[in-house]
Amino acid sequence: MNQDKLETFTLDGQPIPFSAGQTIIQAAMAAGVYIPHLCFHPEFKPHGSCKLCTVKVNGRQTASCTYFAQANLVVESNITELNDERRALLQMLFVEGNHFCPSCEKSGDCQLQATAYELKMMSPHFDHFFPDRPVDATHPDYLLDFNRCILCSLCVRASRDVDGKAVFALSGRGINSHLIVNAESGNLVDTDFSSTDKAAHICPVGVILKKRVGFAVPIGQRRFDAQPISAQPLSKEDV
Amino acid sequence: MSELDKFAPSPLTPLPQVGEGNEVKKLKVATTSLAGCFGCHMSFLDIDERLLELVKLVEFDRSPLTDIKHCGPCDIGIIEGGLCNAENVHVLREFRANCKILIALGACAVNGGLPAQRNHLSLATILEEVYHAQHGLVDGFIPNDPELPLPLDRVHPIHEVVKVDYFIPGCPPSGDAIWKVLTDLLAGREPELGHGLIHYD
Ligand code: SF4
Ligand code: SF4
Ligand code: FES
């Protein structure tokens, strides 16, 4: 890539080249710079809902996964003000669901957890909701543990846009938002979901889990045990 | 300047080095396990021979290590476990009233942990299941001795009841993580757990 031909913006003072149509987070990732994010995934259209990727563009806050890069923008990301707000968002996600990491199959591979480590979330800070969200274990190969859903919609997008199905959807509004599956019974077994679906492998947290492979890799030897999330941008690992 | 020195000083004044003829007032530390499994205390003992280093700098007040039953004025209080019954709340308040710095140690103190996984069930259902309905129970009854602390309807992390100054997550936190926070505090530094030491599992 001939960087001289590319225009740049600055991210925390560092010039970041971009090509037309790239969002700020895409350009940053391509340059190997980490911006915290949860609902963004390089293979999918942005959803812009989690707000973890919020940066300041010329002094104003905006989601970097939905904002197109433009020449000479001044973008701030790794600053105390934004990291404090990101940590508060994470804390709200943790207390809204039931996140008992020690008994979660995703622990160590989980983006929510790894992002919380990155942002030094030492406590949940808020009072816990402890919601009642029954697990759906009806499907022979997969289970859904809704207790950990962060409503990122990646499974919705994967099922709709890649698998050509519509197994998942977000339903309800505000605090009542929740993930549903496309079956009259409400059970995964009654959908056309299959283990070869993209949607079966996209969940960044421990909701959509393959059965009978639990703890194949011991806790302590998993992806984010090796290196923090900021040192292994999603684009390199997952694309 | 070491990596650690860049953090702001904590409310504790740094302890002078222990040396010949240098009488140092030891800091008082109290510890307790509420709705926990003592795993965090076991992990605390995992600091191994560094315990000998530690007891040069601190003395223990109320703790399972000393068997002292009530907490006097202390510099640091360490709480393992969340709150699942009324006695847990009394003990926690005793610690908060007496300790300048209160530390939540481990997943259960931080977010309720495993005991809090009963929170989506009603207490009555649980007591019924455990003492009446479960297979193999004949003439079971729900214990009601006045000596027994009353269970809370839900298990709570300790920060929902008192102000907590520092948190060491983990199930259990590693001996190294505990050592890092304690030595940071003893040296007057703001505790900081880097990659590998901050863990929720
Ligand atoms: S989904 Fe992630 S944050 Fe939630 S319990 Fe599992 S490992 Fe922890
Ligand atoms: S199940 Fe997973 S992928 Fe789907 S919305 Fe919830 S967190 Fe996102
Ligand atoms: S990653 Fe941009 S809003 Fe979620």
XYZ file of C-alpha atoms and ligand atoms in Angstrom:
460
model
C 0.000 0.000 0.000
C 1.405 3.363 -0.971
C 0.589 5.478 2.057
C 1.698 8.717 0.374
C -1.354 8.587 -1.850
C -3.758 8.068 1.035
C -5.259 10.874 2.989
C -5.005 10.723 6.753
C -6.745 11.749 9.942
C -5.118 11.802 13.343
C -6.039 9.356 16.100
C -4.644 10.406 19.475
C -2.060 12.390 17.535
C -1.020 9.545 15.237
C -1.703 9.927 11.500
C -4.009 7.137 10.252
C -4.331 6.569 6.493
C -7.730 5.631 5.142
C -9.400 4.836 1.860
C -12.734 6.201 0.739
C -15.688 4.572 2.454
C -13.745 3.347 5.480
C -15.101 4.157 8.893
C -12.803 5.486 11.596
C -12.666 2.118 13.377
C -11.904 0.260 10.120
C -9.033 2.585 9.297
C -7.743 2.386 12.867
C -7.858 -1.418 12.814
C -6.092 -1.558 9.475
C -3.373 0.590 11.042
C -3.213 -1.780 14.030
C -4.689 0.687 16.507
C -7.250 -0.688 18.955
C -10.489 1.143 19.635
C -12.695 -0.709 22.155
C -15.828 -2.132 20.535
C -18.417 -4.870 21.047
C -21.121 -4.723 18.381
C -18.702 -3.941 15.551
C -17.279 -6.820 13.522
C -15.202 -6.263 10.388
C -17.340 -8.658 8.336
C -20.661 -7.027 9.052
C -22.472 -3.777 8.521
C -22.132 -1.694 11.677
C -24.972 -1.685 14.181
C -23.805 1.301 16.219
C -25.564 0.206 19.385
C -23.056 -0.588 22.126
C -21.270 2.791 21.991
C -18.042 1.263 23.321
C -16.292 2.561 20.207
C -17.243 6.168 20.940
C -14.455 8.600 20.064
C -14.250 12.365 19.936
C -14.170 13.693 16.387
C -13.123 17.320 16.318
C -14.229 17.520 19.944
C -17.628 15.847 19.592
C -18.484 12.304 20.629
C -19.567 9.851 17.966
C -19.493 6.106 17.330
C -16.325 5.340 15.370
C -17.909 2.251 13.783
C -20.494 4.362 11.960
C -18.490 7.532 11.232
C -16.709 7.737 7.884
C -13.072 8.710 7.992
C -12.322 12.080 6.415
C -9.101 13.905 5.767
C -7.664 15.879 8.661
C -10.205 14.888 11.270
C -8.826 15.143 14.791
C -9.932 11.978 16.573
C -9.377 11.206 20.262
C -9.941 7.711 21.629
C -7.598 6.568 24.364
C -8.344 9.384 26.796
C -9.525 9.301 30.402
C -12.895 10.884 29.677
C -13.845 8.275 27.067
C -12.353 5.313 28.903
C -14.306 6.260 32.040
C -17.516 6.341 30.022
C -16.690 3.074 28.276
C -16.082 1.446 31.651
C -19.483 2.674 32.850
C -21.115 1.159 29.751
C -19.404 -2.150 30.476
C -20.500 -2.036 34.101
C -24.090 -1.527 32.991
C -23.838 -4.510 30.636
C -22.478 -6.665 33.449
C -25.197 -5.784 35.989
C -28.043 -6.001 33.456
C -27.331 -9.659 32.741
C -25.961 -12.517 34.801
C -22.237 -12.707 34.174
C -20.688 -15.343 36.414
C -17.417 -15.695 34.565
C -15.996 -18.557 36.670
C -18.762 -20.846 35.415
C -18.941 -19.505 31.853
C -17.593 -21.566 28.980
C -16.619 -18.377 27.161
C -14.371 -17.073 29.953
C -10.963 -16.176 28.571
C -12.335 -16.067 25.022
C -14.981 -13.457 25.758
C -14.817 -10.002 24.225
C -16.931 -8.401 26.934
C -14.632 -9.744 29.626
C -11.457 -8.927 27.699
C -12.666 -5.390 27.041
C -13.450 -5.012 30.732
C -9.907 -6.152 31.587
C -8.547 -3.708 29.046
C -10.472 -0.834 30.614
C -9.556 -1.945 34.140
C -13.093 -2.617 35.287
C -12.400 -3.689 38.856
C -16.016 -3.836 40.019
C -19.553 -3.800 38.603
C -20.110 -0.504 40.492
C -23.899 -0.522 40.032
C -26.491 -2.676 41.768
C -27.104 -5.973 40.011
C -30.437 -6.703 38.335
C -30.027 -10.492 38.636
C -32.666 -11.031 35.933
C -34.389 -14.371 35.410
C -33.485 -15.561 31.931
C -34.009 -19.299 31.398
C -31.531 -21.143 29.196
C -32.729 -22.686 25.900
C -31.114 -26.130 25.657
C -33.672 -27.577 23.239
C -31.357 -27.820 20.237
C -29.308 -31.050 20.045
C -26.007 -29.302 19.218
C -26.234 -25.804 20.641
C -27.528 -24.051 23.713
C -28.516 -20.454 24.268
C -27.638 -18.908 27.612
C -29.543 -15.629 27.429
C -28.104 -14.552 30.796
C -25.040 -13.263 28.998
C -26.571 -11.597 25.934
C -25.329 -8.046 25.366
C -27.712 -7.416 22.443
C -24.903 -6.730 20.006
C -27.038 -8.186 17.162
C -24.092 -9.977 15.570
C -26.020 -13.262 15.500
C -28.987 -11.426 13.980
C -26.806 -9.962 11.229
C -24.914 -13.224 10.633
C -28.070 -15.295 10.340
C -29.815 -12.775 8.097
C -26.938 -11.518 5.951
C -24.665 -14.553 5.669
C -26.743 -17.643 6.388
C -29.782 -16.312 4.538
C -31.979 -17.355 7.454
C -33.507 -15.217 10.137
C -33.002 -17.345 13.202
C -32.399 -14.475 15.641
C -33.968 -11.086 16.281
C -33.920 -8.427 18.955
C -37.328 -7.792 20.447
C -38.708 -5.219 22.871
C -37.318 -1.780 23.626
C -35.042 -0.165 26.178
C -34.475 -2.258 29.263
C -36.969 -4.802 27.898
C -34.870 -5.520 24.793
C -34.067 -9.187 24.486
C -32.987 -11.780 21.996
C -35.636 -14.059 20.494
C -35.469 -16.964 18.070
C -37.676 -17.355 15.041
C -40.017 -20.166 16.037
C -43.546 -20.183 17.307
C -42.454 -22.263 20.272
C -39.650 -19.779 20.961
C -37.199 -22.687 21.016
C -34.019 -22.978 18.974
C -34.778 -26.585 18.085
C -37.794 -25.435 16.066
C -35.755 -23.099 13.833
C -33.584 -23.970 10.834
C -30.454 -23.064 12.861
C -27.515 -25.360 12.169
C -24.026 -25.745 13.576
C -22.518 -24.762 10.216
C -24.244 -21.355 10.318
C -22.111 -18.257 10.602
C -24.459 -17.299 13.431
C -23.284 -20.337 15.390
C -19.753 -18.908 15.599
C -20.181 -15.168 15.943
C -21.347 -14.470 19.486
C -18.659 -12.378 21.244
C -19.881 -13.556 24.658
C -21.122 -16.831 26.104
C -24.672 -17.073 24.721
C -24.537 -19.294 21.613
C -22.544 -22.267 22.815
C -21.750 -25.602 21.214
C -22.735 -28.528 23.389
C -20.339 -31.222 24.600
C -17.128 -29.269 24.041
C -17.154 -27.431 27.358
C -13.788 -26.467 28.792
C -11.838 -28.268 26.058
C -9.229 -25.554 26.515
C -8.560 -24.986 30.219
C -9.267 -21.594 31.761
C -5.998 -19.718 31.923
C -4.853 -20.919 28.487
C -7.419 -19.135 26.371
C -7.220 -16.387 23.799
C -7.232 -13.345 26.057
C -5.216 -15.077 28.762
C -2.331 -15.005 26.307
C -2.556 -11.372 25.293
C -4.879 -8.468 26.069
C -7.533 -7.664 23.477
C -5.790 -4.448 22.484
C -2.771 -6.494 21.365
C -4.807 -8.718 19.043
C -7.172 -6.620 16.951
C -10.232 -8.507 15.761
C -9.372 -7.914 12.115
C -6.250 -10.045 12.313
C -7.663 -12.866 14.392
C -11.094 -13.349 12.892
C -11.072 -12.289 9.283
C 11.326 5.228 38.250
C 9.743 1.824 38.380
C 6.619 0.923 36.448
C 4.664 1.051 39.694
C 5.717 4.452 40.958
C 3.694 6.403 38.469
C 0.416 5.868 40.238
C -1.058 8.388 42.616
C -0.465 7.833 46.329
C -3.182 5.990 48.213
C -4.688 7.167 51.501
C -2.044 5.123 53.324
C 1.258 6.728 54.195
C 4.114 4.603 52.882
C 5.699 2.420 55.510
C 9.351 3.062 56.231
C 11.625 0.117 55.469
C 12.086 -2.233 58.377
C 15.724 -2.022 59.386
C 17.927 -2.309 62.445
C 16.832 -0.111 65.306
C 13.949 1.144 63.232
C 10.787 0.453 65.234
C 7.959 0.359 62.753
C 4.353 0.541 63.730
C 2.758 -2.376 61.950
C -0.430 -1.892 59.986
C -3.453 -3.774 61.262
C -5.220 -6.072 58.831
C -8.479 -7.929 59.385
C -9.967 -10.557 57.076
C -13.193 -12.507 56.983
C -15.147 -14.876 54.780
C -18.880 -14.126 54.392
C -20.813 -16.074 51.737
C -17.613 -17.461 50.281
C -15.902 -20.830 50.206
C -12.595 -19.832 51.844
C -10.976 -20.262 48.451
C -9.886 -16.626 48.499
C -8.274 -17.121 51.895
C -6.518 -20.198 50.533
C -5.313 -18.111 47.630
C -4.112 -15.484 50.118
C -1.989 -18.206 51.727
C -0.688 -18.915 48.220
C 1.538 -15.872 48.530
C 3.670 -18.548 50.241
C 6.949 -17.398 51.757
C 6.004 -13.800 51.046
C 3.725 -14.182 54.087
C 6.907 -13.872 56.171
C 7.646 -10.598 54.394
C 4.082 -9.483 55.022
C 4.021 -10.198 58.759
C 7.015 -7.896 59.168
C 4.765 -5.109 57.927
C 1.322 -6.027 59.226
C -0.339 -7.690 62.159
C -3.626 -9.488 61.911
C -6.705 -8.469 63.864
C -9.961 -10.416 63.344
C -9.272 -13.157 60.826
C -9.640 -16.911 60.417
C -5.853 -16.876 60.819
C -6.037 -15.488 64.374
C -9.490 -16.587 65.500
C -10.077 -13.117 66.991
C -13.869 -12.821 67.022
C -14.417 -9.092 66.554
C -12.710 -6.474 64.495
C -10.984 -3.576 66.262
C -9.730 -0.417 64.550
C -7.746 -1.540 61.494
C -5.939 -0.080 58.532
C -7.068 -2.672 56.006
C -10.095 -4.981 56.006
C -10.330 -7.792 53.483
C -13.721 -9.319 52.736
C -14.195 -12.614 50.962
C -17.712 -13.603 49.921
C -20.970 -11.788 49.337
C -23.967 -11.333 51.609
C -26.396 -14.223 51.875
C -27.677 -13.805 55.413
C -28.225 -11.222 58.141
C -25.039 -12.128 59.993
C -22.980 -11.452 56.860
C -24.386 -7.922 56.844
C -23.523 -7.353 60.534
C -19.961 -8.570 60.036
C -19.530 -6.451 56.927
C -20.773 -3.340 58.766
C -18.392 -4.107 61.667
C -15.511 -4.227 59.202
C -16.557 -1.035 57.442
C -16.894 0.793 60.762
C -13.405 -0.270 61.842
C -11.295 -0.378 58.691
C -9.797 2.624 56.977
C -9.539 0.702 53.728
C -11.962 -2.046 52.763
C -11.084 -4.531 50.023
C -13.531 -6.856 48.247
C -11.583 -10.055 47.625
C -12.809 -12.419 44.931
C -15.790 -12.918 42.642
C -18.368 -13.501 45.394
C -17.547 -10.271 47.229
C -17.372 -8.394 43.922
C -20.554 -9.626 42.199
C -22.174 -12.254 44.434
C -20.474 -15.103 42.612
C -21.752 -18.638 42.719
C -24.117 -18.132 45.698
C -25.864 -15.343 43.757
C -26.864 -17.851 41.120
C -29.809 -18.605 43.390
C -31.081 -15.058 42.911
C -33.587 -15.843 40.193
C -35.334 -18.311 42.507
C -37.519 -17.347 45.442
C -36.072 -18.133 48.851
C -39.190 -20.158 49.741
C -38.710 -22.350 46.662
C -35.095 -22.986 47.570
C -35.806 -23.852 51.203
C -38.668 -26.137 50.113
C -36.427 -27.895 47.612
C -33.500 -28.311 49.988
C -35.385 -29.332 53.131
C -38.707 -30.799 51.956
C -39.034 -31.788 48.352
C -35.679 -33.174 47.390
C -35.429 -36.874 46.788
C -34.530 -38.889 49.891
C -35.785 -36.402 52.487
C -38.212 -37.845 55.018
C -39.985 -35.531 57.465
C -37.587 -32.765 56.571
C -38.159 -29.386 58.206
C -36.757 -25.946 57.534
C -34.302 -25.131 60.363
C -35.593 -22.280 62.505
C -33.248 -22.203 65.486
C -32.989 -18.570 66.663
C -29.175 -18.989 66.621
C -29.249 -19.343 62.858
C -28.861 -16.130 60.879
C -31.817 -15.411 58.635
C -31.099 -15.854 54.927
C -31.545 -12.786 52.715
C -34.027 -13.074 49.865
C -31.164 -12.414 47.438
C -27.402 -12.675 47.644
C -25.742 -9.272 47.321
C -22.218 -8.193 46.419
C -20.744 -6.200 49.296
C -20.549 -2.866 47.438
C -24.346 -2.837 47.373
C -24.348 -2.425 51.165
C -21.176 -0.540 52.197
C -18.599 1.598 50.437
C -15.768 -0.560 49.162
C -12.395 1.045 48.439
C -10.679 -1.602 46.324
C -11.696 -4.723 44.438
C -9.644 -7.800 43.598
C -11.763 -9.884 41.214
C -11.140 -13.555 40.456
C -12.416 -16.966 41.516
C -10.157 -16.966 43.371
C -7.805 -14.077 42.664
C -4.258 -15.395 42.331
C -1.824 -15.092 45.219
C 0.139 -12.771 42.957
C -2.839 -10.458 42.446
C -3.464 -10.296 46.201
C 0.215 -9.672 46.858
C 0.303 -6.919 44.243
C -2.625 -5.018 45.762
C -1.347 -5.387 49.327
C 2.193 -4.323 48.483
C 0.913 -1.385 46.428
C -1.159 -0.245 49.398
C 1.654 -0.790 51.893
C 3.974 1.256 49.695
C 1.420 4.047 49.415
C 0.655 3.397 45.759
C -2.737 3.203 44.096
C -3.251 -0.553 43.503
C -3.169 -1.583 39.864
C -3.596 -5.060 38.360
C -2.149 -5.453 34.868
C -2.751 -8.129 32.246
C -2.674 -11.617 33.732
C -3.462 -10.359 37.230
C -6.912 -8.940 36.514
C -9.170 -11.958 36.053
C -12.858 -12.596 36.623
C -12.471 -16.388 36.428
S -20.113 -13.914 28.674
Fe -18.086 -13.121 29.138
S -18.419 -11.602 30.744
Fe -20.260 -12.876 30.620
S -19.964 -14.516 32.106
Fe -19.177 -15.291 30.166
S -16.993 -14.777 30.209
Fe -17.968 -13.540 31.785
S -26.592 -13.816 21.418
Fe -24.474 -13.102 21.292
S -24.288 -12.384 19.187
Fe -26.475 -12.521 19.594
S -27.069 -10.460 20.276
Fe -26.617 -11.679 22.107
S -24.473 -11.219 22.540
Fe -24.832 -10.591 20.428
S -18.768 -0.959 18.259
Fe -19.487 0.970 17.560
S -21.359 1.180 18.642
Fe -20.722 -0.857 19.145
